[in-house]
CSV table of C-alpha atoms and ligand atoms in Angstrom, one decimal:
chain,number,residue,atom,x,y,z
A,1,UNK,CA,1.3,27.7,-18.6
A,2,UNK,CA,2.1,24.5,-20.5
A,3,UNK,CA,1.7,21.1,-18.9
A,4,UNK,CA,3.1,18.2,-20.9
A,5,UNK,CA,2.2,14.7,-19.7
A,6,UNK,CA,4.3,11.8,-21.0
A,7,UNK,CA,3.0,8.4,-20.0
A,8,UNK,CA,3.9,4.9,-21.1
A,9,UNK,CA,5.4,1.5,-20.0
A,10,UNK,CA,8.9,1.0,-18.9
A,11,UNK,CA,11.7,1.5,-21.5
A,12,UNK,CA,9.3,2.9,-24.0
A,13,UNK,CA,11.5,6.0,-24.3
A,14,UNK,CA,9.2,8.2,-22.2
A,15,UNK,CA,11.9,9.4,-19.8
A,16,UNK,CA,14.3,10.4,-22.6
A,17,UNK,CA,11.5,12.1,-24.5
A,18,UNK,CA,10.3,14.0,-21.4
A,19,UNK,CA,13.8,15.2,-20.6
A,20,UNK,CA,14.2,16.4,-24.2
A,21,UNK,CA,10.9,18.2,-24.2
A,22,UNK,CA,11.7,19.9,-21.0
A,23,UNK,CA,15.0,21.1,-22.5
A,24,UNK,CA,13.4,22.2,-25.8
A,25,UNK,CA,10.5,24.2,-24.2
A,26,UNK,CA,12.5,25.3,-21.2
A,27,UNK,CA,10.2,23.6,-18.6
A,28,UNK,CA,11.0,21.9,-15.3
A,29,UNK,CA,10.8,18.1,-15.5
A,30,UNK,CA,9.7,15.5,-13.0
A,31,UNK,CA,10.3,11.8,-13.5
A,32,UNK,CA,7.5,10.5,-11.2
A,33,UNK,CA,8.9,6.9,-11.3
A,34,UNK,CA,11.8,8.2,-9.1
A,35,UNK,CA,9.2,8.8,-6.3
A,36,UNK,CA,7.9,5.2,-6.3
A,37,UNK,CA,11.4,3.9,-6.7
A,38,UNK,CA,12.5,6.0,-3.8
A,39,UNK,CA,9.7,4.6,-1.6
A,40,UNK,CA,10.5,1.1,-2.7
A,41,UNK,CA,14.2,1.4,-1.8
A,42,UNK,CA,13.4,2.8,1.6
A,43,UNK,CA,10.9,0.0,2.3
A,44,UNK,CA,13.5,-2.6,1.4
A,45,UNK,CA,16.2,-0.9,3.5
A,46,UNK,CA,13.8,-0.9,6.4
A,47,UNK,CA,13.7,-4.7,6.1
A,48,UNK,CA,10.0,-4.7,4.9
A,49,UNK,CA,8.6,-6.4,1.8
A,50,UNK,CA,7.2,-4.0,-0.8
A,51,UNK,CA,3.8,-5.8,-0.3
A,52,UNK,CA,3.6,-4.2,3.2
A,53,UNK,CA,1.1,-1.4,2.3
A,54,UNK,CA,1.3,0.2,5.8
A,55,UNK,CA,5.0,0.4,5.9
A,56,UNK,CA,5.2,1.7,2.3
A,57,UNK,CA,2.5,4.4,2.9
A,58,UNK,CA,4.3,5.6,6.1
A,59,UNK,CA,7.5,5.9,4.1
A,60,UNK,CA,5.8,7.7,1.2
A,61,UNK,CA,4.3,10.2,3.6
A,62,UNK,CA,7.7,11.3,4.7
A,63,UNK,CA,9.7,10.8,1.5
A,64,UNK,CA,12.6,13.2,1.2
A,65,UNK,CA,13.1,13.6,-2.5
A,66,UNK,CA,16.5,15.2,-2.1
A,67,UNK,CA,17.7,12.0,-0.3
A,68,UNK,CA,16.7,9.7,-3.1
A,69,UNK,CA,19.9,7.9,-4.2
A,70,UNK,CA,20.0,7.7,-8.1
A,71,UNK,CA,22.3,4.7,-8.2
A,72,UNK,CA,20.1,2.7,-5.8
A,73,UNK,CA,16.8,3.4,-7.5
A,74,UNK,CA,17.9,2.5,-11.0
A,75,UNK,CA,18.4,-1.2,-10.4
A,76,UNK,CA,16.0,-3.9,-11.8
A,77,UNK,CA,15.1,-4.9,-8.2
A,78,UNK,CA,14.2,-1.3,-7.3
A,79,UNK,CA,12.0,-1.1,-10.4
A,80,UNK,CA,10.1,-4.3,-9.6
A,81,UNK,CA,9.6,-3.2,-6.0
A,82,UNK,CA,8.5,0.2,-7.2
A,83,UNK,CA,5.8,-1.4,-9.3
A,84,UNK,CA,4.6,-3.3,-6.2
A,85,UNK,CA,4.5,-0.3,-3.8
A,86,UNK,CA,2.9,1.9,-6.4
A,87,UNK,CA,-0.2,-0.4,-6.4
A,88,UNK,CA,-0.9,0.6,-2.7
A,89,UNK,CA,-3.6,3.3,-2.8
A,90,UNK,CA,-2.1,4.9,0.3
A,91,UNK,CA,1.3,5.3,-1.4
A,92,UNK,CA,-0.3,6.9,-4.4
A,93,UNK,CA,-2.4,9.3,-2.2
A,94,UNK,CA,0.7,10.3,-0.2
A,95,UNK,CA,2.6,11.3,-3.5
A,96,UNK,CA,-0.4,12.9,-5.2
A,97,UNK,CA,-0.1,16.5,-4.0
A,98,UNK,CA,3.6,16.8,-4.7
A,99,UNK,CA,3.1,15.7,-8.3
A,100,UNK,CA,0.0,17.9,-8.8
A,101,UNK,CA,1.7,20.9,-7.4
A,102,UNK,CA,4.7,20.3,-9.6
A,103,UNK,CA,2.5,20.0,-12.7
A,104,UNK,CA,0.6,23.1,-11.9
A,105,UNK,CA,3.4,25.4,-11.0
A,106,UNK,CA,3.5,28.8,-12.8
A,107,UNK,CA,5.0,28.5,-16.2
A,108,UNK,CA,4.1,24.8,-16.6
A,109,UNK,CA,6.1,21.6,-16.5
A,110,UNK,CA,6.8,18.2,-18.1
A,111,UNK,CA,6.1,15.1,-16.1
A,112,UNK,CA,6.5,11.5,-17.1
A,113,UNK,CA,5.0,8.4,-15.5
A,114,UNK,CA,2.0,6.1,-15.8
A,115,UNK,CA,-0.9,8.3,-14.7
A,116,UNK,CA,0.1,11.8,-15.5
A,117,UNK,CA,-2.5,12.4,-18.3
A,118,UNK,CA,-5.3,10.6,-16.4
A,119,UNK,CA,-4.9,11.4,-12.7
A,120,UNK,CA,-2.1,13.9,-11.9
A,121,UNK,CA,-2.9,16.4,-14.7
A,122,UNK,CA,-6.0,15.4,-16.7
A,123,UNK,CA,-6.0,19.1,-17.7
A,124,UNK,CA,-2.5,18.8,-19.4
A,125,UNK,CA,-2.1,20.8,-22.6
A,126,UNK,CA,-0.4,18.0,-24.4
A,127,UNK,CA,-0.5,14.3,-23.5
A,128,UNK,CA,1.8,11.7,-25.1
A,129,UNK,CA,1.5,8.0,-24.6
A,130,UNK,CA,4.8,6.5,-25.6
A,131,UNK,CA,4.9,2.8,-26.5
A,132,UNK,CA,7.3,0.3,-28.2
A,133,UNK,CA,7.2,-3.5,-28.7
A,134,UNK,CA,8.0,-5.7,-25.7
A,135,UNK,CA,11.1,-6.9,-27.6
A,136,UNK,CA,12.4,-3.4,-28.3
A,137,UNK,CA,11.8,-2.4,-24.7
A,138,UNK,CA,13.5,-5.5,-23.3
A,139,UNK,CA,16.5,-4.9,-25.5
A,140,UNK,CA,16.8,-1.3,-24.4
A,141,UNK,CA,16.4,-2.1,-20.7
A,142,UNK,CA,19.0,-4.9,-21.0
A,143,UNK,CA,21.5,-2.6,-22.6
A,144,UNK,CA,20.9,0.0,-19.9
A,145,UNK,CA,21.2,-2.5,-17.0
A,146,UNK,CA,24.3,-4.2,-18.5
A,147,UNK,CA,26.0,-0.8,-18.9
A,148,UNK,CA,25.4,-0.3,-15.1
A,149,UNK,CA,27.0,-3.6,-14.3
A,150,UNK,CA,23.8,-5.7,-13.7
A,151,UNK,CA,23.9,-9.1,-15.2
A,152,UNK,CA,20.6,-10.3,-16.6
A,153,UNK,CA,19.7,-12.5,-19.6
A,154,UNK,CA,17.4,-10.9,-22.2
A,155,UNK,CA,14.8,-13.5,-21.3
A,156,UNK,CA,14.9,-12.5,-17.6
A,157,UNK,CA,14.4,-8.9,-18.6
A,158,UNK,CA,11.5,-9.7,-20.9
A,159,UNK,CA,9.9,-11.7,-18.1
A,160,UNK,CA,10.3,-8.8,-15.6
A,161,UNK,CA,9.0,-6.4,-18.1
A,162,UNK,CA,5.8,-8.4,-18.8
A,163,UNK,CA,5.2,-8.8,-15.1
A,164,UNK,CA,5.6,-5.1,-14.4
A,165,UNK,CA,3.4,-4.1,-17.4
A,166,UNK,CA,0.7,-6.4,-16.2
A,167,UNK,CA,0.9,-5.2,-12.6
A,168,UNK,CA,1.0,-1.5,-13.6
A,169,UNK,CA,-2.0,-1.9,-16.0
A,170,UNK,CA,-4.1,-4.1,-13.8
A,171,UNK,CA,-4.0,-2.2,-10.5
A,172,UNK,CA,-7.3,-0.7,-9.3
A,173,UNK,CA,-5.9,2.7,-8.4
A,174,UNK,CA,-4.6,4.9,-11.3
A,175,UNK,CA,-3.6,2.0,-13.6
A,176,UNK,CA,-1.3,2.6,-16.6
A,177,UNK,CA,-3.7,3.5,-19.4
A,178,UNK,CA,-3.6,5.8,-22.4
A,179,UNK,CA,-5.7,8.9,-21.7
A,180,UNK,CA,-8.5,9.2,-24.3
A,181,UNK,CA,-7.0,12.5,-25.6
A,182,UNK,CA,-3.4,11.3,-25.6
A,183,UNK,CA,-1.3,11.1,-28.8
A,184,UNK,CA,0.3,7.7,-29.1
A,185,UNK,CA,3.9,7.6,-30.1
A,186,UNK,CA,5.3,4.1,-31.0
A,187,UNK,CA,9.1,4.3,-30.8
A,188,UNK,CA,9.8,0.7,-31.8
A,189,UNK,CA,11.4,1.5,-35.1
A,190,UNK,CA,12.7,4.9,-34.1
A,191,UNK,CA,16.2,6.1,-33.1
A,192,UNK,CA,16.3,8.3,-29.9
A,193,UNK,CA,16.7,11.4,-32.1
A,194,UNK,CA,13.7,10.4,-34.3
A,195,UNK,CA,11.6,9.8,-31.2
A,196,UNK,CA,12.5,13.2,-29.8
A,197,UNK,CA,11.8,14.9,-33.1
A,198,UNK,CA,8.4,13.2,-33.4
A,199,UNK,CA,7.5,14.2,-29.8
A,200,UNK,CA,8.6,17.8,-30.4
A,201,UNK,CA,6.5,17.9,-33.6
A,202,UNK,CA,3.5,16.5,-31.7
A,203,UNK,CA,3.7,19.1,-29.0
A,204,UNK,CA,4.1,21.9,-31.6
A,205,UNK,CA,1.1,20.6,-33.5
A,206,UNK,CA,-1.1,20.6,-30.5
A,207,UNK,CA,0.1,24.0,-29.2
A,208,UNK,CA,-0.2,25.8,-32.5
B,301,DC,O1,8.9,4.6,-14.8
B,301,DC,P1,9.7,3.7,-13.8
B,301,DC,O2,10.1,2.4,-14.4
B,301,DC,O3,10.7,4.5,-13.1
B,301,DC,O4,8.5,3.4,-12.7
B,301,DC,C1,8.7,2.5,-11.7
B,301,DC,C2,7.4,2.0,-11.2
B,301,DC,O5,6.7,3.1,-10.5
B,301,DC,C3,6.4,1.5,-12.3
B,301,DC,O6,6.6,0.1,-12.5
B,301,DC,C4,5.1,1.9,-11.8
B,301,DC,C5,5.3,3.0,-10.8
B,301,DC,N1,4.9,4.3,-11.3
B,301,DC,C6,3.5,4.6,-11.2
B,301,DC,O7,2.8,3.8,-10.7
B,301,DC,N2,3.0,5.8,-11.6
B,301,DC,C7,3.9,6.7,-12.1
B,301,DC,N3,3.4,7.9,-12.5
B,301,DC,C8,5.2,6.4,-12.3
B,301,DC,C9,5.7,5.2,-11.9
């Protein structure tokens, strides 16, 4: 069984890297951010603010993953609301078992998020913590959102990114933090291909 944990801040490249590792090592992959985004969108659609911990927890407890709408969860608004709902301990508790079970399925898995190496699978065989400069991440997120038709200035994106990083790192329950035994991968100067190659090399080094 091989569990690969890929953590890091938004637009660091962790999702792309996790998907590529899953393909390379033939492992199932879970982007855990989709769960928090799914909860956030449902909370908003129920007419509640993401700060409403009780409403968010109730929705997290009955979240139907198959009903998560990919287009709706990928907006900047859904990302910010996801960061807010993910700080509620009840929401995290409601989503814990699903993620732990996914990580520990026979044969192994790749998961990406903020707390995979620290909380979901502290026993992971390989832990990567993917980073990049704020500017590089803002530029990537801007390109991504613009290609989906969302109009934001680069400054707006940089502001949102700083706010989300601060919230994700400062929350009391399962904050975004590099696990002590994680390998840090700074993708600021890397192309997508180079980042994927570096991640594959890191996994092969640890597993050999
Ligand atoms: O990775 P992402 O942008 O899709 O994540 C959206 C939000 O979900 C992020 O700001 C914090 C939260 N999240 C989390 O708290 N723990 C995870 N394992 C994954 C995401």
